[in-house]
Short mmCIF file of C-alpha atoms in Angstrom, two decimals:
data_model
loop_
_atom_site.label_atom_id
_atom_site.label_comp_id
_atom_site.label_asym_id
_atom_site.label_seq_id
_atom_site.Cartn_x
_atom_site.Cartn_y
_atom_site.Cartn_z
CA MET A 15 18.86 -20.33 -25.42
CA ASN A 16 21.56 -21.31 -23.30
CA LYS A 17 20.59 -20.17 -19.59
CA ASN A 18 23.86 -19.02 -18.47
CA PHE A 19 24.45 -16.99 -21.89
CA ASP A 20 21.01 -15.46 -21.37
CA ILE A 21 21.79 -14.26 -17.79
CA LYS A 22 25.01 -12.63 -18.95
CA HIS A 23 23.02 -10.37 -21.13
CA TRP A 24 20.59 -9.62 -18.26
CA LEU A 25 23.48 -8.90 -16.07
CA SER A 26 25.33 -6.77 -18.42
CA LEU A 27 22.22 -4.53 -19.22
CA SER A 28 21.31 -4.31 -15.56
CA LEU A 29 24.87 -3.11 -14.69
CA VAL A 30 24.83 -0.28 -17.17
CA THR A 31 25.28 3.13 -15.55
CA GLY A 32 22.11 5.21 -15.58
CA VAL A 33 19.96 2.09 -16.25
CA GLY A 34 17.53 1.47 -13.41
CA SER A 35 14.42 -0.97 -13.14
CA LYS A 36 12.02 1.37 -15.19
CA THR A 37 14.55 2.08 -17.98
CA LEU A 38 15.37 -1.56 -18.20
CA ARG A 39 11.82 -2.65 -18.38
CA ALA A 40 11.16 0.06 -20.99
CA LEU A 41 14.18 -1.39 -23.19
CA LEU A 42 12.83 -4.85 -22.77
CA THR A 43 9.39 -3.69 -24.04
CA ALA A 44 10.99 -2.12 -27.11
CA TYR A 45 13.42 -4.95 -27.92
CA GLU A 46 11.96 -7.93 -26.16
CA SER A 47 15.26 -9.33 -24.88
CA PRO A 48 18.42 -7.92 -23.38
CA GLY A 49 20.48 -9.47 -26.04
CA ALA A 50 18.56 -7.42 -28.52
CA VAL A 51 19.18 -4.26 -26.49
CA LEU A 52 22.81 -5.06 -26.37
CA ARG A 53 23.11 -5.50 -30.09
CA ALA A 54 21.26 -2.24 -30.98
CA SER A 55 23.09 0.67 -32.23
CA VAL A 56 23.40 4.12 -30.45
CA SER A 57 21.17 5.63 -32.81
CA GLU A 58 18.45 3.04 -32.46
CA LEU A 59 18.73 3.21 -28.64
CA ARG A 60 18.44 6.86 -28.71
CA ARG A 61 14.71 6.48 -29.59
CA HIS A 62 14.25 5.08 -26.13
CA VAL A 63 17.01 6.50 -23.85
CA SER A 64 19.29 9.45 -23.49
CA GLU A 65 22.48 9.62 -25.64
CA THR A 66 24.47 9.16 -22.43
CA VAL A 67 22.77 5.93 -21.68
CA ALA A 68 22.90 4.64 -25.27
CA SER A 69 26.58 5.23 -25.36
CA ALA A 70 26.95 3.47 -22.02
CA ILE A 71 25.13 0.56 -23.24
CA THR A 72 27.26 0.06 -26.24
CA SER A 73 30.71 1.07 -24.94
CA GLU A 74 30.82 0.56 -21.26
CA ASP A 75 33.09 -2.24 -20.10
CA ARG A 76 31.16 -4.27 -17.70
CA SER A 77 32.75 -7.82 -18.25
CA ALA A 78 34.49 -7.89 -14.79
CA ALA A 79 31.28 -7.08 -12.86
CA VAL A 80 29.28 -9.70 -15.14
CA ALA A 81 32.01 -12.33 -14.39
CA ALA A 82 32.02 -11.60 -10.48
CA ALA A 83 28.07 -11.93 -10.47
CA LEU A 84 28.36 -15.25 -12.42
CA LYS A 85 31.03 -16.51 -10.01
CA TRP A 86 28.81 -15.49 -7.05
CA GLN A 87 25.77 -17.22 -8.66
CA ALA A 88 27.91 -20.43 -9.02
CA GLU A 89 28.36 -20.73 -5.11
CA ASP A 90 26.11 -23.06 -3.36
CA GLY A 91 22.69 -21.58 -2.41
CA ASN A 92 23.03 -18.60 -4.54
CA MET A 93 20.76 -17.73 -7.41
CA ILE A 94 20.12 -14.73 -9.75
CA LEU A 95 16.33 -14.47 -10.97
CA THR A 96 15.14 -12.44 -13.92
CA MET A 97 11.55 -11.46 -14.66
CA ALA A 98 11.65 -14.00 -17.37
CA ASP A 99 12.21 -16.82 -14.83
CA SER A 100 9.47 -19.07 -13.59
CA GLU A 101 10.68 -18.89 -10.00
CA TYR A 102 10.31 -15.25 -10.16
CA PRO A 103 7.65 -14.27 -7.50
CA GLN A 104 4.26 -13.57 -9.30
CA GLN A 105 2.92 -11.42 -6.45
CA LEU A 106 5.99 -9.00 -6.95
CA LEU A 107 5.91 -9.31 -10.93
CA GLU A 108 2.19 -7.84 -10.91
CA THR A 109 3.45 -4.52 -9.07
CA ALA A 110 3.92 -1.40 -10.81
CA ASP A 111 7.78 -1.54 -10.33
CA PRO A 112 9.18 -4.98 -10.11
CA PRO A 113 12.91 -5.21 -10.12
CA PRO A 114 14.20 -6.95 -13.36
CA LEU A 115 16.67 -8.92 -11.37
CA LEU A 116 16.78 -10.43 -7.96
CA TYR A 117 19.93 -11.77 -6.40
CA ALA A 118 18.96 -14.58 -3.91
CA ARG A 119 20.50 -16.82 -1.32
CA GLY A 120 18.56 -19.54 0.39
CA ASN A 121 15.19 -21.43 0.01
CA LEU A 122 13.25 -20.13 -2.98
CA THR A 123 10.27 -22.17 -2.29
CA LEU A 124 9.39 -19.68 0.45
CA LEU A 125 8.27 -17.31 -2.19
CA GLN A 126 5.49 -19.67 -3.08
CA GLN A 127 3.69 -19.69 0.32
CA PRO A 128 1.63 -16.78 1.81
CA LEU A 129 3.97 -13.79 3.03
CA VAL A 130 3.45 -11.19 5.52
CA ALA A 131 5.49 -8.26 5.86
CA ILE A 132 6.33 -7.01 9.41
CA VAL A 133 7.99 -3.66 9.67
CA GLY A 134 8.55 -0.85 12.35
CA SER A 135 11.02 1.23 14.39
CA ARG A 136 14.74 0.68 14.29
CA SER A 137 14.44 2.00 18.01
CA ALA A 138 11.71 -0.41 19.12
CA SER A 139 10.78 -0.57 22.69
CA PRO A 140 11.39 -3.83 24.65
CA VAL A 141 7.63 -4.41 24.49
CA GLY A 142 7.64 -3.60 20.72
CA VAL A 143 10.38 -6.14 20.15
CA ARG A 144 8.55 -8.85 22.08
CA ASN A 145 5.20 -8.05 20.32
CA THR A 146 7.05 -8.34 17.14
CA GLU A 147 8.53 -11.65 17.95
CA ILE A 148 5.09 -12.93 19.17
CA PHE A 149 3.24 -11.98 15.89
CA ALA A 150 6.20 -13.21 13.76
CA ARG A 151 6.32 -16.70 15.42
CA ALA A 152 2.60 -17.08 15.31
CA LEU A 153 2.35 -16.26 11.65
CA SER A 154 5.38 -18.58 11.02
CA ASP A 155 3.56 -21.54 12.93
CA ALA A 156 0.38 -20.68 10.90
CA GLY A 157 2.07 -21.37 7.54
CA CYS A 158 3.05 -17.69 6.74
CA GLY A 159 6.60 -16.67 5.68
CA VAL A 160 7.49 -13.19 7.41
CA VAL A 161 9.08 -10.64 5.20
CA SER A 162 11.16 -7.96 6.58
CA GLY A 163 14.28 -5.61 6.01
CA LEU A 164 17.14 -7.00 8.29
CA ALA A 165 17.34 -3.63 10.13
CA GLN A 166 17.73 -3.30 13.89
CA GLY A 167 14.74 -3.17 15.98
CA VAL A 168 11.45 -4.37 14.59
CA ASP A 169 12.97 -6.04 11.60
CA THR A 170 15.42 -7.94 13.55
CA ALA A 171 12.75 -9.18 15.89
CA ALA A 172 10.44 -10.23 13.01
CA HIS A 173 13.18 -12.42 11.56
CA ARG A 174 14.07 -14.01 14.82
CA GLY A 175 10.45 -14.68 15.67
CA ALA A 176 9.77 -16.24 12.40
CA LEU A 177 12.95 -18.43 12.53
CA LEU A 178 11.58 -19.68 15.95
CA GLY A 179 8.24 -20.89 14.36
CA ALA A 180 7.58 -23.76 12.13
CA GLY A 181 7.89 -21.62 8.97
CA SER A 182 10.68 -19.23 8.18
CA THR A 183 11.48 -15.66 6.94
CA VAL A 184 12.56 -13.52 3.85
CA ALA A 185 14.87 -10.60 4.39
CA VAL A 186 15.03 -8.03 1.67
CA VAL A 187 18.28 -6.04 1.83
CA GLY A 188 19.28 -2.62 0.62
CA THR A 189 22.73 -3.63 -0.17
CA GLY A 190 24.62 -6.13 -2.70
CA MET A 191 24.53 -9.55 -1.33
CA ASP A 192 27.97 -9.64 -0.54
CA ILE A 193 27.63 -6.97 2.16
CA VAL A 194 25.59 -7.26 5.31
CA TYR A 195 24.13 -4.17 6.76
CA PRO A 196 23.98 -3.52 9.80
CA ARG A 197 27.00 -5.48 10.61
CA ALA A 198 25.28 -6.51 13.94
CA ASN A 199 23.22 -8.75 11.95
CA ARG A 200 25.90 -10.74 10.38
CA THR A 201 24.91 -13.96 12.35
CA LEU A 202 21.21 -13.32 11.65
CA ALA A 203 21.83 -12.98 8.05
CA ALA A 204 23.92 -16.21 7.92
CA GLU A 205 21.01 -17.89 9.80
CA ILE A 206 18.41 -16.53 7.38
CA SER A 207 20.56 -17.83 4.44
CA GLN A 208 20.46 -21.32 5.78
CA GLN A 209 17.00 -21.44 6.97
CA GLY A 210 15.23 -18.75 4.99
CA LEU A 211 15.84 -16.51 1.99
CA LEU A 212 17.86 -13.39 1.40
CA LEU A 213 16.93 -11.12 -1.47
CA SER A 214 18.34 -7.88 -3.08
CA GLU A 215 17.71 -6.10 -6.50
CA PHE A 216 21.16 -4.37 -6.06
CA ALA A 217 24.38 -5.47 -7.74
CA LEU A 218 27.24 -6.90 -5.77
CA GLY A 219 29.18 -4.42 -3.86
CA THR A 220 26.37 -1.88 -3.57
CA LYS A 221 26.95 -0.08 -0.31
CA PRO A 222 23.95 0.92 2.09
CA LEU A 223 23.02 4.21 0.60
CA ALA A 224 20.15 5.86 2.15
CA SER A 225 18.39 5.99 -1.35
CA ASN A 226 18.53 2.17 -1.45
CA PHE A 227 16.22 1.62 1.58
CA PRO A 228 12.84 3.23 0.17
CA ARG A 229 13.37 1.20 -3.08
CA ARG A 230 13.95 -2.02 -1.01
CA ASN A 231 10.65 -1.18 0.75
CA ARG A 232 8.54 -1.69 -2.48
CA ILE A 233 9.83 -5.25 -2.70
CA ILE A 234 9.07 -5.94 1.05
CA SER A 235 5.48 -4.88 0.53
CA GLY A 236 5.22 -6.35 -3.08
CA LEU A 237 6.14 -9.88 -2.07
CA SER A 238 3.53 -9.89 0.75
CA ARG A 239 -0.08 -10.35 1.00
CA ALA A 240 -0.23 -8.03 4.09
CA CYS A 241 1.93 -5.51 6.02
CA LEU A 242 2.02 -5.27 9.81
CA VAL A 243 3.50 -2.19 11.53
CA VAL A 244 4.26 -2.83 14.95
CA GLU A 245 5.90 0.43 16.09
CA ALA A 246 6.41 3.62 14.12
CA ALA A 247 7.02 7.37 14.71
CA LEU A 248 5.15 9.73 12.42
CA LYS A 249 8.01 10.15 10.10
CA SER A 250 9.22 6.53 10.23
CA GLY A 251 10.42 4.74 6.99
CA SER A 252 7.84 1.86 8.02
CA LEU A 253 5.07 4.20 7.02
CA ILE A 254 6.65 4.29 3.51
CA THR A 255 6.29 0.53 3.39
CA ALA A 256 2.88 0.74 4.75
CA ASN A 257 1.66 3.26 2.16
CA LEU A 258 3.35 1.15 -0.78
CA ALA A 259 1.58 -1.81 0.53
CA ALA A 260 -1.84 0.17 0.39
CA GLU A 261 -1.01 1.25 -3.10
CA GLN A 262 -0.07 -2.12 -4.27
CA GLY A 263 -3.47 -3.58 -2.96
CA ARG A 264 -2.08 -5.29 0.11
CA GLU A 265 -4.03 -5.20 3.53
CA VAL A 266 -2.35 -2.84 6.02
CA PHE A 267 -2.35 -3.63 9.83
CA ALA A 268 -1.04 -1.71 12.76
CA VAL A 269 -0.54 -2.55 16.59
CA PRO A 270 -1.95 0.14 18.70
CA GLY A 271 -0.30 1.54 21.79
CA SER A 272 -0.30 4.33 24.17
CA ILE A 273 -1.48 7.77 22.90
CA ASN A 274 1.46 9.50 24.38
CA ALA A 275 4.13 7.12 23.14
CA PRO A 276 5.90 8.72 20.02
CA LEU A 277 6.58 5.12 18.58
CA HIS A 278 2.84 4.49 18.45
CA ARG A 279 1.78 7.57 16.72
CA GLY A 280 2.63 6.43 13.30
CA CYS A 281 0.68 3.35 13.91
CA HIS A 282 -2.28 5.36 15.10
CA GLN A 283 -2.18 7.51 12.15
CA LEU A 284 -2.30 4.44 9.95
CA ILE A 285 -5.50 3.25 11.64
CA LYS A 286 -7.03 6.57 11.27
CA GLN A 287 -6.35 6.26 7.54
CA GLY A 288 -8.01 2.80 7.38
CA ALA A 289 -5.44 0.27 8.29
CA LYS A 290 -6.81 -2.50 10.32
CA LEU A 291 -6.07 -2.65 14.10
CA ALA A 292 -4.01 -5.83 15.02
CA GLU A 293 -4.28 -7.08 18.56
CA ASN A 294 -3.36 -10.82 17.75
CA VAL A 295 -2.39 -12.94 14.69
CA ASN A 296 -5.88 -13.85 13.90
CA ASP A 297 -6.81 -10.37 13.08
CA ILE A 298 -4.28 -10.96 10.12
CA LEU A 299 -5.14 -14.52 9.25
CA GLU A 300 -8.91 -14.17 9.14
CA GLU A 301 -8.57 -11.00 6.87
CA LEU A 302 -6.51 -13.02 4.52
CA SER A 303 -8.86 -15.98 4.58
CA LEU A 304 -6.25 -18.27 6.18
CA THR A 305 -6.96 -20.80 9.03
CA PRO A 306 -7.06 -18.93 12.58
CA VAL A 307 -4.91 -20.23 15.33
CA THR A 308 -6.49 -21.31 18.60
CA PRO A 309 -4.39 -19.79 21.60
CA SER A 310 -4.31 -21.64 24.84
CA PRO A 311 -6.36 -19.98 27.67
CA ALA A 312 -3.01 -18.88 29.20
CA THR A 313 -1.71 -17.03 26.21
CA GLU A 314 -2.65 -13.60 27.33
CA GLU A 315 -1.43 -14.08 30.79
CA GLN A 316 1.77 -15.49 29.45
CA ARG A 317 2.24 -12.47 27.17
CA TYR A 318 1.69 -10.04 30.12
CA GLU A 319 4.35 -11.97 32.19
CA GLU A 320 6.79 -11.95 29.34
CA ASN A 321 6.41 -8.08 28.80
CA ARG A 322 6.72 -7.73 32.62
CA THR A 323 9.97 -9.84 32.54
CA VAL A 324 11.21 -7.65 29.58
CA GLY A 325 10.58 -4.47 31.56
CA MET A 326 12.36 -5.93 34.60
CA GLN A 327 15.55 -6.96 32.60
CA GLN A 328 15.95 -3.57 30.82
CA ALA A 329 19.44 -2.10 31.43
CA ASP A 330 19.90 1.00 33.37
CA SER A 331 20.85 2.72 30.02
CA GLU A 332 17.65 1.78 28.39
CA VAL A 333 15.37 3.12 31.04
CA ILE A 334 17.21 6.21 32.06
CA VAL A 335 16.83 7.73 28.53
CA TYR A 336 13.18 8.15 29.29
CA ILE A 337 13.94 10.11 32.43
CA ASN A 338 14.39 13.86 32.25
CA TYR A 339 16.62 16.20 34.41
CA GLN A 340 13.55 17.71 35.68
CA PRO A 341 10.74 15.85 37.48
CA THR A 342 9.37 13.10 35.34
CA SER A 343 6.16 11.22 36.34
CA ILE A 344 6.26 7.53 36.10
CA ASP A 345 3.10 7.48 33.85
CA ASP A 346 5.21 9.53 31.35
CA ILE A 347 8.17 7.17 31.76
CA ALA A 348 5.83 4.20 31.07
CA ALA A 349 4.32 6.05 28.08
CA ARG A 350 7.60 6.82 26.49
CA SER A 351 9.18 3.49 27.08
CA GLY A 352 6.03 1.38 26.25
CA VAL A 353 6.63 -0.68 29.35
CA ALA A 354 3.94 -0.95 32.04
CA VAL A 355 4.37 0.68 35.43
CA ASP A 356 4.73 -2.15 37.62
CA ALA A 357 7.25 -3.67 35.14
CA LEU A 358 9.43 -0.56 35.44
CA MET A 359 9.64 -0.53 39.27
CA PRO A 360 12.65 -2.91 39.55
CA ALA A 361 14.53 -0.88 37.00
CA LEU A 362 13.80 2.35 38.59
CA LEU A 363 14.73 0.97 42.10
CA GLU A 364 18.08 -0.21 40.71
CA LEU A 365 18.77 3.23 39.14
CA GLU A 366 17.75 5.07 42.42
CA VAL A 367 20.08 2.66 44.56
CA GLY A 368 22.87 3.26 41.97
CA GLY A 369 22.48 7.18 42.52
CA LYS A 370 21.41 7.84 38.93
CA ILE A 371 17.94 9.08 39.62
CA VAL A 372 16.13 10.28 42.72
CA ALA A 373 12.56 9.56 43.64
CA LEU A 374 10.31 12.58 44.33
CA ALA A 375 7.10 13.04 46.05
CA GLY A 376 4.05 12.15 43.83
CA GLY A 377 5.50 9.33 42.11
CA SER A 378 7.84 11.16 39.97
CA TYR A 379 11.69 10.67 39.29
CA GLN A 380 14.44 12.92 38.26
CA ARG A 381 17.73 12.22 36.65
CA VAL A 382 20.73 13.09 38.44
#
């Protein structure tokens, strides 16, 4: 069958109002091909779907949307994969809910290498961002692709870290491929399309609806052999991805932190539930039976200095949010921010000189 003709049927069926991934797969099981579904009568379709959906399949005009998708696919670097294509990632195909179609832009060969998901808070601490970059770059250098969701915080750091390494990154987005969300990551998305891979199951024009992102998460975990959570609050969406990964039989790792820091409580909960503690990249590589890397003797010292520099460079507005209008101990500020006490001192001094906080006896500070 002509490939272009076949993809028209796949697109037309996927664009029917009320037909999600599960319904589409059920119809394919019953009729074997999208073309056969589209040729069926309403009465025949009623055996498998509601009358509303059956009527939409036979009478809805989707020609303009199909034409737009085909035009998008014709652009350099763009592809639309179906479950019937050999390029469709096998790891994802074997999950309970694989998307029938994937819109892709970039390097599809990345889907053939070992992939590790890195997820975490959109409001990651400076140290969390730096730790994410360190893990992502090390995984990239070790031959693993890094998968994440292009969100702010940990996701952004994961993509950037992977791009700095020898490998690359896969970004699974919760919008149509013609929309970048958040807009602040437009430049990053462009870099990934050139050096990595962008993926979406959503039709062109799909806006960043809240319901899209939990569905996107099953693809992030489904593509990957393991999932690393760097920072996450107890109700973080990252825990959804981690739980999906566990359900899909993937290894789950979590980076530990201060027992007083809200952004580490989700990670600690995962560890209590059986996730593996990750202190460095070899904890992940060894579990996946991949070749461990040999860090230089100065690695830990360098990491400490880098984290210390991050703390020193924090803007006033980033530090001050962790200081209350009543006395706040420096230990509490460190626990909340995730930054070591000695790394906080320069920023606290600058805030004090600027008249934004006052230093109190006993090592406490108060916001003015």
